[in-house]
Structure formats: structure tokens, C-alpha cells
Coordinates of C-alpha atoms in Angstrom, one line a residue:
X1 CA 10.2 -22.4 88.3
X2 CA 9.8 -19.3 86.7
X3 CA 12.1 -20.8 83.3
X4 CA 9.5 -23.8 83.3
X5 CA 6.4 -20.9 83.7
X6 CA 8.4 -19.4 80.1
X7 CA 8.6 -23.0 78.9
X8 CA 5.5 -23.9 78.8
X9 CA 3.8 -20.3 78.3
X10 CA 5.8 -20.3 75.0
X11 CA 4.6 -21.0 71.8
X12 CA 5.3 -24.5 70.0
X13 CA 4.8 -22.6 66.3
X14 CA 6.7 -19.5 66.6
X15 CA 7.6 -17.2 63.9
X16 CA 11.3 -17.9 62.6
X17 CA 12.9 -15.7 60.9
X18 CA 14.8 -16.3 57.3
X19 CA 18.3 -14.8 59.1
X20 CA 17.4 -17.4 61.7
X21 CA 16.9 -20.5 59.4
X22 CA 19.8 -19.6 57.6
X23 CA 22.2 -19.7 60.2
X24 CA 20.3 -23.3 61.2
X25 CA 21.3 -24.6 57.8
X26 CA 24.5 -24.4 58.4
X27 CA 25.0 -24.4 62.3
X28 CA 25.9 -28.2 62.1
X29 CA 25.1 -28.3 66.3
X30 CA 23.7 -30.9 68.1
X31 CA 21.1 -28.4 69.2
X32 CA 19.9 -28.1 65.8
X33 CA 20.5 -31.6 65.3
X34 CA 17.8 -32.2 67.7
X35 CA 15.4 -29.3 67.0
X36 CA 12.0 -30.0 65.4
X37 CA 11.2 -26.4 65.4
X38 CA 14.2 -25.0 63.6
X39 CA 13.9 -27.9 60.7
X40 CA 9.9 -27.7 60.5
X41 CA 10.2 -23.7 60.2
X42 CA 13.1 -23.8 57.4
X43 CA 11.7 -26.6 55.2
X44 CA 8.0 -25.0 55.4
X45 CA 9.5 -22.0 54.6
X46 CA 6.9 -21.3 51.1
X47 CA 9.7 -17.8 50.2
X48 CA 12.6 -19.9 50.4
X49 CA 13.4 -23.3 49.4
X50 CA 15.9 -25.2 52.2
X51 CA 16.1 -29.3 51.1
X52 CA 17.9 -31.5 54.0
X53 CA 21.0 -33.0 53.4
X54 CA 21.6 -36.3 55.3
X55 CA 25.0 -37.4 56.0
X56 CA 27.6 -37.7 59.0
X57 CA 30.7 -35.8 59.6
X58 CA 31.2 -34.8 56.0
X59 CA 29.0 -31.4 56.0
X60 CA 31.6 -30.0 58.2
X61 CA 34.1 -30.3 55.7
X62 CA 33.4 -26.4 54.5
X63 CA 36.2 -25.2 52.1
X64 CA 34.6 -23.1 49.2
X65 CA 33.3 -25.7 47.0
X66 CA 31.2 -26.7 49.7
X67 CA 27.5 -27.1 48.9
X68 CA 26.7 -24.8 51.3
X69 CA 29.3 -21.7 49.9
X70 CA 28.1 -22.5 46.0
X71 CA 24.2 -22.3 46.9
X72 CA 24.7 -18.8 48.5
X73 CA 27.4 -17.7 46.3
X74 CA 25.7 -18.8 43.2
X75 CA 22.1 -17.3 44.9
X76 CA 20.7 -21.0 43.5
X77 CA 17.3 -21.1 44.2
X78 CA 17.3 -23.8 47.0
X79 CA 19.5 -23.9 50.3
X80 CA 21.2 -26.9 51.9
X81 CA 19.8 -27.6 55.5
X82 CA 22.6 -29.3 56.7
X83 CA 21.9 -32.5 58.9
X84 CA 24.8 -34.4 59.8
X85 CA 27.0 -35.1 62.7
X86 CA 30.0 -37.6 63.3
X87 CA 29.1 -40.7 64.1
X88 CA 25.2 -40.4 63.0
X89 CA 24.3 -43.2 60.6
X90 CA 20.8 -44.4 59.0
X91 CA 19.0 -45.2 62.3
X92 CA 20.0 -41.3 63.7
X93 CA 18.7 -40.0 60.6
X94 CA 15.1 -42.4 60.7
X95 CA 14.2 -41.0 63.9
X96 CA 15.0 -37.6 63.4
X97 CA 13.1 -37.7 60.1
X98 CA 10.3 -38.7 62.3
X99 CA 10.0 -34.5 63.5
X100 CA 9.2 -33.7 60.0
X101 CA 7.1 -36.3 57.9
X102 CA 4.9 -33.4 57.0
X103 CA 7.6 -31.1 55.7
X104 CA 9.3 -33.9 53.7
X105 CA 5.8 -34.9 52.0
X106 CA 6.6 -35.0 47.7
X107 CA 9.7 -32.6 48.4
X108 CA 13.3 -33.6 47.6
X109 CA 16.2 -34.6 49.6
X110 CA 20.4 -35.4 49.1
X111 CA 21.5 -38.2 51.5
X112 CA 25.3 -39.1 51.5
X113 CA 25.7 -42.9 52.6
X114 CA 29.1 -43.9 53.3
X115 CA 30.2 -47.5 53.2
X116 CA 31.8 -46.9 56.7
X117 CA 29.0 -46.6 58.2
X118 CA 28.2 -50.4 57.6
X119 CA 30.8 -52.4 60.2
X120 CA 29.8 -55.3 61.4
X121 CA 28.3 -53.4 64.5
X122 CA 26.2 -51.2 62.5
X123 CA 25.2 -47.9 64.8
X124 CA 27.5 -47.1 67.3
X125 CA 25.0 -47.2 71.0
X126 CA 26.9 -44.6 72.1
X127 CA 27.0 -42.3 69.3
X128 CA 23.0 -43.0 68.8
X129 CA 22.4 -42.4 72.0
X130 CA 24.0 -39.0 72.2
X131 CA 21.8 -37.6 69.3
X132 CA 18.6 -39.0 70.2
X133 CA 15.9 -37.0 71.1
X134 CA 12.9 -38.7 73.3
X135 CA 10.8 -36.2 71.1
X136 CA 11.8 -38.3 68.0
X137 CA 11.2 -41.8 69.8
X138 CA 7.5 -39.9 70.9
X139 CA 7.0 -38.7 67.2
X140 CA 7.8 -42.2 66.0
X141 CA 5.1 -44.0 68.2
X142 CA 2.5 -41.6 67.0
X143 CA 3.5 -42.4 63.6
X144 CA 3.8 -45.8 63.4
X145 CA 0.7 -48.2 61.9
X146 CA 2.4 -51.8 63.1
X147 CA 4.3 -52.3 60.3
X148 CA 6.8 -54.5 59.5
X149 CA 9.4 -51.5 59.3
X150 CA 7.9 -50.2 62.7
X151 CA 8.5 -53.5 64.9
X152 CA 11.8 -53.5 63.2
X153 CA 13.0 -49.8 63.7
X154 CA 11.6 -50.3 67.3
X155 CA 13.7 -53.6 67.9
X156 CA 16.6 -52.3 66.5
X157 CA 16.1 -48.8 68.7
X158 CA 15.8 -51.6 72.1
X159 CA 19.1 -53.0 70.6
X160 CA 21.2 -49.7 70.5
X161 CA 19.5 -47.9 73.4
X162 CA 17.6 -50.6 76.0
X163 CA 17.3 -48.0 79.0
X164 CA 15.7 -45.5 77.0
X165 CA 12.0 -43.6 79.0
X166 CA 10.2 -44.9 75.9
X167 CA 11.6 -48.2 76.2
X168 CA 7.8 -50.1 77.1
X169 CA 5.9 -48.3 74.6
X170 CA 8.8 -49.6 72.0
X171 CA 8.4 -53.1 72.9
X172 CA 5.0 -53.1 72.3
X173 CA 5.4 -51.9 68.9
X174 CA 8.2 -54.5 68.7
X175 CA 5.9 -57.2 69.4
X176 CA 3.3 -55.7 66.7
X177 CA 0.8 -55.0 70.1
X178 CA -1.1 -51.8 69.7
X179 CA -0.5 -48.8 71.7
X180 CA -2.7 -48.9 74.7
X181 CA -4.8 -45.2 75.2
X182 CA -3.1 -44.0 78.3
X183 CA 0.3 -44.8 76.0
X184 CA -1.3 -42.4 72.8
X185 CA -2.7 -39.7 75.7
X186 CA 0.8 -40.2 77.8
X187 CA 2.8 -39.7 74.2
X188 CA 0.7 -36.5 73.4
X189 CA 1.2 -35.1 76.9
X190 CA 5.3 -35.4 77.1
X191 CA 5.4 -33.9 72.8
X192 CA 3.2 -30.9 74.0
X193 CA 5.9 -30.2 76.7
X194 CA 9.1 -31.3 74.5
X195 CA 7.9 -28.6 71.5
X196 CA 7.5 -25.9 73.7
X197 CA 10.3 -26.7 75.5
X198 CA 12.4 -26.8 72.1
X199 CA 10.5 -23.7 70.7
X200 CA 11.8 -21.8 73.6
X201 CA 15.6 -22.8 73.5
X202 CA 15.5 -23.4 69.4
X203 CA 15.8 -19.2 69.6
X204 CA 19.2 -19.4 71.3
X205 CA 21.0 -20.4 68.6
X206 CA 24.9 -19.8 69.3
X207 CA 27.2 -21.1 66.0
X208 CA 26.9 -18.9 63.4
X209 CA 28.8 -20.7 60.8
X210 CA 26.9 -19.1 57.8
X211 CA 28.6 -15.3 58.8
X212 CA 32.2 -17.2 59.8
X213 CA 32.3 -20.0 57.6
X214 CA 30.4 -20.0 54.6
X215 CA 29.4 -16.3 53.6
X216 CA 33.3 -15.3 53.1
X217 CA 34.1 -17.9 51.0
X218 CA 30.8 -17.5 48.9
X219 CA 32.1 -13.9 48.6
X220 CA 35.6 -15.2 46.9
X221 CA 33.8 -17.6 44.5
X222 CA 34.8 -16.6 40.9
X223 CA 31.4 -14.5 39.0
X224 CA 29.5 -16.0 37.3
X225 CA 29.8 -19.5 38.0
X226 CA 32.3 -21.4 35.9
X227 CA 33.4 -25.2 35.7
X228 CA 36.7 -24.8 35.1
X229 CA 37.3 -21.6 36.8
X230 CA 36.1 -23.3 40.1
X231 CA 38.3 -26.8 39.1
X232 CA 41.5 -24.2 38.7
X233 CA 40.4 -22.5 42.0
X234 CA 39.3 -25.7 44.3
X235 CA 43.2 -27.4 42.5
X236 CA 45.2 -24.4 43.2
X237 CA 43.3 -23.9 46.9
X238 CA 43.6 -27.6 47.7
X239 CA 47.7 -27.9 46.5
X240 CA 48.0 -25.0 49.1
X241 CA 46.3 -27.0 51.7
X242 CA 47.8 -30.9 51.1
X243 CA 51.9 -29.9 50.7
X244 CA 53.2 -31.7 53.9
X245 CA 52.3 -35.1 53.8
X246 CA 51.9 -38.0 50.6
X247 CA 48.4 -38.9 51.1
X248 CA 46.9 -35.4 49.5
X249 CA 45.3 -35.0 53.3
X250 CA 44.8 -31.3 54.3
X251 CA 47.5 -30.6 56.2
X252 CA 45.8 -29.4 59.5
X253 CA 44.0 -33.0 59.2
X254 CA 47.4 -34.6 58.9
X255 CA 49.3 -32.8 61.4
X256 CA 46.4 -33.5 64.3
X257 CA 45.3 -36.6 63.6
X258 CA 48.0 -38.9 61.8
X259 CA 51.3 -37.3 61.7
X260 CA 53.7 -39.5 64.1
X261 CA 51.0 -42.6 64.0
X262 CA 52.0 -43.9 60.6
X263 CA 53.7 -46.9 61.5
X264 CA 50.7 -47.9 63.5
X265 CA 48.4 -47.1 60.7
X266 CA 50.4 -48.8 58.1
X267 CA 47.9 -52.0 57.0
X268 CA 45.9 -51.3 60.0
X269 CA 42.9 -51.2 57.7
X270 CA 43.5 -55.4 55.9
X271 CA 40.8 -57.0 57.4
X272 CA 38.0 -54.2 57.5
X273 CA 34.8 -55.2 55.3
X274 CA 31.6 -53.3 55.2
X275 CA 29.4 -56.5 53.6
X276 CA 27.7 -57.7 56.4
X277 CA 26.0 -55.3 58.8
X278 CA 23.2 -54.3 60.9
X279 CA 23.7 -50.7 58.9
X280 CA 21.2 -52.7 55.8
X281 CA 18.4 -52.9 58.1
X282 CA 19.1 -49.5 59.0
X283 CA 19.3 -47.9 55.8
X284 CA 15.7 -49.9 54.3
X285 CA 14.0 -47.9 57.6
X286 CA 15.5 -44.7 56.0
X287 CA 14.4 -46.2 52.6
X288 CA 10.8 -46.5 53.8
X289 CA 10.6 -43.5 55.5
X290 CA 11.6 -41.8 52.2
X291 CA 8.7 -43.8 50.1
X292 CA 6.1 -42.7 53.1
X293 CA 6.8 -39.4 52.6
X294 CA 7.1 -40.0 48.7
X295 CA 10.5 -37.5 48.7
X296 CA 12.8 -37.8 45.5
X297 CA 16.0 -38.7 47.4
X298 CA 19.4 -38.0 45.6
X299 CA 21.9 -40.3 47.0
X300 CA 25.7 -39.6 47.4
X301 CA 28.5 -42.6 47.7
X302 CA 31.6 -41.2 48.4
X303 CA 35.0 -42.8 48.1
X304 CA 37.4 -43.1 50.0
X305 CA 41.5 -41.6 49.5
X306 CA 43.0 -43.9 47.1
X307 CA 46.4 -43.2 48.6
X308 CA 45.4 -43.7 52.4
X309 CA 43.7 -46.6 51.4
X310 CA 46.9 -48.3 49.8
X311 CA 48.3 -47.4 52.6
X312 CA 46.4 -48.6 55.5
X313 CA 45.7 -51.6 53.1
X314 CA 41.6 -51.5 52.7
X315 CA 40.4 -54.0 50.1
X316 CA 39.4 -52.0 47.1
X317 CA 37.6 -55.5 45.9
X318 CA 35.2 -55.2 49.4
X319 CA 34.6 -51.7 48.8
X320 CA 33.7 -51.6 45.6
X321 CA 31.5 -55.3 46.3
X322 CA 29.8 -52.9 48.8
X323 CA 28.7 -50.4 47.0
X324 CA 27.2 -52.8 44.5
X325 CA 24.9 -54.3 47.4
X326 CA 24.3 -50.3 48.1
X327 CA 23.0 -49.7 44.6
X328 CA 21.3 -52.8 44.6
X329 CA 19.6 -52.5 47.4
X330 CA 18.1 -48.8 46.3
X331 CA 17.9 -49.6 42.4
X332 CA 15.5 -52.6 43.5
X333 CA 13.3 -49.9 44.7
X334 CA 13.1 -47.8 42.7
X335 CA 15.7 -45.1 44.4
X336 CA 17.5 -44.4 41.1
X337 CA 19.3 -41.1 42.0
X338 CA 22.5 -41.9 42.6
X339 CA 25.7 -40.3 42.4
X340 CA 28.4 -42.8 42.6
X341 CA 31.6 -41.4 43.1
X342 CA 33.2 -44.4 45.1
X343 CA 35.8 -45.0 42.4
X344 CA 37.0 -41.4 42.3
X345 CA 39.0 -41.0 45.8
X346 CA 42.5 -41.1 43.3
X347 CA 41.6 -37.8 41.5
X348 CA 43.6 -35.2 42.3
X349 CA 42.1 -33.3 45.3
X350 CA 39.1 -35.0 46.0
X351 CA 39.6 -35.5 49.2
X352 CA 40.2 -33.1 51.8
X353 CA 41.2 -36.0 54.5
X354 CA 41.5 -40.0 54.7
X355 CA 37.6 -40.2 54.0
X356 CA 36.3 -37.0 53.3
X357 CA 35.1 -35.0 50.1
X358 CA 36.6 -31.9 49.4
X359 CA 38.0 -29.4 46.8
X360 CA 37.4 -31.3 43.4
X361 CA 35.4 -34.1 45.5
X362 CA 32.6 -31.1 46.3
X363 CA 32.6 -29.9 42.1
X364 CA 31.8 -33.5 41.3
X365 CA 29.1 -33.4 44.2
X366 CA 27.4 -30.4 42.4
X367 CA 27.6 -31.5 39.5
X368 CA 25.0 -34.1 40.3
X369 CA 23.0 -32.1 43.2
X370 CA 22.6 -28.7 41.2
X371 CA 20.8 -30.3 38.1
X372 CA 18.7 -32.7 40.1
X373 CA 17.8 -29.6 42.4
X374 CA 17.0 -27.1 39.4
X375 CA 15.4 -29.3 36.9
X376 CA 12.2 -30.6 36.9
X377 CA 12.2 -34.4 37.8
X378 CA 9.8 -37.2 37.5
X379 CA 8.3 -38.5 40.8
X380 CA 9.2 -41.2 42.5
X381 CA 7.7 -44.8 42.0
X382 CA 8.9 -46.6 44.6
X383 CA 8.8 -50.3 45.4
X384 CA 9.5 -50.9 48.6
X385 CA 10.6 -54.9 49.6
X386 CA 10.3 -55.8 53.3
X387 CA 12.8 -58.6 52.3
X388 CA 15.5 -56.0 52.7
X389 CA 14.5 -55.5 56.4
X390 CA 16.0 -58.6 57.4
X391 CA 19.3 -60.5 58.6
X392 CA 19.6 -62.5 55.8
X393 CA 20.4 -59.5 53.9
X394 CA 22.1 -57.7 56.1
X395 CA 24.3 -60.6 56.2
X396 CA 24.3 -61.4 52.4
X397 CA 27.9 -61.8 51.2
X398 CA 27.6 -60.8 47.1
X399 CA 29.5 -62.9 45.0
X400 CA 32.9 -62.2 43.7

């Protein structure tokens, strides 16, 4: 009783310090994940400039070319805020973008979107399930007008997690019914409980990746910054790193997770295509979201390893048909940052695993995210089509 006395006594704006969002940028845990508080406090921050990145499992990938180790070792003005975990795809990231609409008004934002994540099941239930929040699902009630993007975000949230405490208020928005007032005084009620409740627990913050993982290898970075210093350095670190398998995998990688499988994995990859999926809807509610909040958006496409894809037989033809419907599908909207690196998983040291930038993969990542975060750029103009909200898309097979 007397924790829930603390809870609730707390305040739901506290101060946070810059030490404090700094070690959130990087902290890559599901607590931060979650946390409205940490994210709100770091990209309000008017002294320092944090910018989210979106993604999956890929931020965890922190050699010293990581985007992370060059913004603190080069002292660029802005910070990544890193928000990714494995297995979160474009419907994760919509609802957590939900806790900051207000932060992410006119500001900028990197979003890595991986053709993986489109499989003909879309959002994994499970996975979705694990990092939602119910503040996110509250946050998106209160947000939403009826829209045609609300009623679908809210029937694709029923679809990936039907036995969820918000469940009735969702299918009203669903149906396009309005939200009665005992919902709107009920939403308000549970939000005022969950910020405190996250203001009080955001303080116990308990991976400090920015002193273990980041800040030493910042430290190494060759002064000043230098292209092809860094290319020799991320080369001659990643040779070090890949020298026990053929595939150019980090070793570690290899060793845990494919060394002794390869016969299993050999072709185990033929009849995998990303061109029809669920993920399309997914990705235009992220797409809308972005034009709401009017944020310049620098999207990232990564590739995959050339030689593990040989290997395990993936179509290069699908892939790279995929990617098109990708580009189309923002290009149409006006969403014309992109940095299209899908045809470069055979350069040497690219990848750090099977699908995973790294080394030379993170230089080629800067050299699009630097320039876009440093110079000035035109605003946005979206043009947002509805049309790409539905199955027909999603289901839209390009031709050859």
C-alpha cells in the first residue's frame, strides 16, 4: 500500500536529467521501450537535440560505427533515441508513437523498415503483445477523430491482441461509433494513474549501455572524423570479427546461432516472399501518423547478406520486387527520404550477421542520416492516400 501511496503521490512531469536521457537513448530495454516519460523528457529536451530512431533488433547491433558511437564521438549536434526491439514491427512502433504526438510535432525522425518484417502474417501477436503498453492503446483512443486510419489501426490492434482491457472501447472505434463519456472520463482516469505510475519506475533505469557499450568505442573513433579512416577501421575491425565462417557473419553470431545447423538451413529460405502482407496496412498507419505530426522521416531499407542469402536460397527477384512496392508506397506520398541500401548486403563488411547492418553497413547509414540531420531541409508535403490502408494493396503482387 504504501508503493501505491509513492505511485500516485509522484509526479507525472518530473525533472530528468541529461545523464538520465542519455543512458535512455541507448538502454535499448523494454522498460524504456514502454516509457512515455523517459521519451517525452529526452525529445523535449530544448539543450539537447535526441531524434528517435525506429527499427527492430538492428539498434542492438553496437560495434563503433554505430550511430549511436559516431554521434557522441563526433559530439554531432543531435543524439539517437534508440527505439527498437526484436520482433517490433510498424504496428509496435504506431502505438508507441501515440505517447509522444506532441514531441514529434514538425521535428525529424530515422525509421529503418526491413522487408522481413512483411511475411504473410504481418505482426507477430505474440511479439506485439509483449511490447504493448495499455497506456499507448489509452493514448490512442484520446487521439483518435474516427478516421479511416483509426478504425483500421483499431481492427488491426483486435486482430493481433483480442483480449486486451481496452478491447470494447477499440471496437467502437472499429466500427467508427464515438467514444461514449464514461469511455473519455474512464480513459483519463486509468492515463493519470499509468503516468505516474511510469514516472515513478522510469527513474530506475538499470542498463547503462551508453558507459559499457557506446562511450568506449566513441573514445577509439579516429580524430577528427574521416571517411576513409573510419572505412579502414570499420574493414580491418570487421575482418577481425568474420574469420571463421564464409558468410562474412561475426563470428560470435555464427558460432551461437548457425554453426552445426547449416545443412538445415541450406535453401531453407526458397519459398519466403515479403509481397503480400498485413505489414502494408501497418506501415500506412505509421505513414499517417508521421503526416499528423508533420515529422520529416528519413527512411532506411537495409539488405540483406548477399552470401547467406545464396545460401539459404532467398529470391533476390522478390526482394528487390519488394522494396519497389516499399518505395512506392512512400514516394506516392510524398515520404521522399529514403536511403536504399537493399542492393548492398555483398559489399565487403556490411553486415555484421545474416540480416543485420554493421561495420561498412553503419558508414553507408551515416552517410545518409548525418547530412539529413545537420542540414537544413524543406518540410514535408505529404499526401496521404487511404487507398494504401487496404487488403487490396496489401495483397498487390507488382509485376515482374
Amino acid at each position: 500500500m504504501a508503493i501505491i501511496g509513492i505511485v500516485f503521490l509522484n509526479d507525472a512531469h518530473p525533472t530528468v536529467s541529461y545523464q538520465k536521457e542519455l543512458t535512455a537513448s541507448t538502454a535499448l530495454t523494454l522498460q524504456v521501450f514502454k516509457s512515455a516519460t523517459l521519451k517525452q523528457a529526452a525529445l523535449s529536451d530544448k539543450e539537447h537535440r535526441f531524434v528517435p530512431f525506429f527499427g527492430s533488433s538492428e539498434w542492438n547491433r553496437m560495434d563503433e560505427m554505430h550511430p549511436s558511437v559516431l554521434a557522441e564521438g563526433y559530439q554531432r549536434s543531435y543524439r539517437p533515441f534508440l527505439l527498437g526491439q526484436k520482433g517490433a514491427t510498424s504496428l509496435t512502433q504506431f502505438f508507441g508513437m501515440q505517447q509522444m504526438t506532441k514531441q514529434m510535432q514538425g521535428k525529424q525522425a530515422v525509421f529503418v523498415i526491413s522487408p522481413q518484417w512483411f511475411t504473410l502474417q504481418g505482426a507477430n501477436p505474440d511479439a506485439f503483445t509483449y511490447y504493448f503498453g495499455t497506456a499507448q492503446g489509452l493514448k490512442f483512443l484520446q487521439n483518435q477523430t474516427g478516421s479511416q486510419a483509426d478504425k483500421v489501426a483499431a481492427r488491426r490492434f483486435l486482430q493481433v491482441m483480442p483480449k486486451s482491457n481496452v478491447k470494447t472501447m477499440m471496437k467502437r472505434v472499429a466500427k467508427g461509433q464515438d467514444l461514449t463519456q464514461f469511455d473519455q472520463q474512464k480513459i483519463q482516469l486509468q492515463l493519470n494513474m499509468l503516468e505516474h505510475e511510469d514516472a515513478f519506475f522510469s527513474t530506475w533505469l538499470t542498463n547503462d549501455n551508453f558507459t559499457k557499450r557506446v562511450k568506449p568505442k566513441a573514445d577509439a573513433l579516429p580524430q577528427p572524423y574521416n571517411r576513409e579512416a573510419l572505412t579502414q577501421r570499420a574493414t580491418k575491425l570487421a575482418r577481425q570479427e568474420t574469420n571463421t565462417n564464409p558468410f562474412s557473419i561475426q563470428n560470435s553470431f555464427f558460432i551461437k546461432r548457425i554453426k552445426g545447423h547449416e545443412r538445415k538451413l541450406a535453401n531453407s529460405q526458397v519459398h519466403f516472399s515479403y509481397l503480400q502482407s498485413p505489414e502494408y496496412t501497418d506501415f500506412q498507419l505509421v505513414l499517417n501518423q508521421f503526416a499528423k505530426t508533420n515529422t520529416n522521416v528519413l527512411f532506411i531499407i537495409p539488405p540483406v547478406n548477399q552470401k547467406w542469402a545464396a545460401y539459404t536460397g532467398l529470391n533476390e527477384d522478390m526482394y528487390a520486387q519488394t522494396v519497389a512496392k516499399i518505395r512506392y508506397q512512400l514516394e506516392q506520398q510524398g515520404f521522399n527520404h529514403i536511403a536504399d541500401l537493399s542492393k548492398d548486403g555483398g559489399h565487403p563488411y556490411f553486415m555484421q550477421d545474416t540480416i543485420h547492418m554493421g561495420w561498412n553497413g553503419w558508414l553507408a547509414v551515416d552517410d545518409y542520416v548525418d547530412p539529413f540531420l545537420t542540414k537544413p531541409q524543406p518540410k514535408p508535403h505529404y499526401r496521404i492516400n487511404n487507398d494504401f490502408l487496404s487488403r487490396q494493396w496489401a495483397n498487390y503482387l507488382p509485376k515482374k
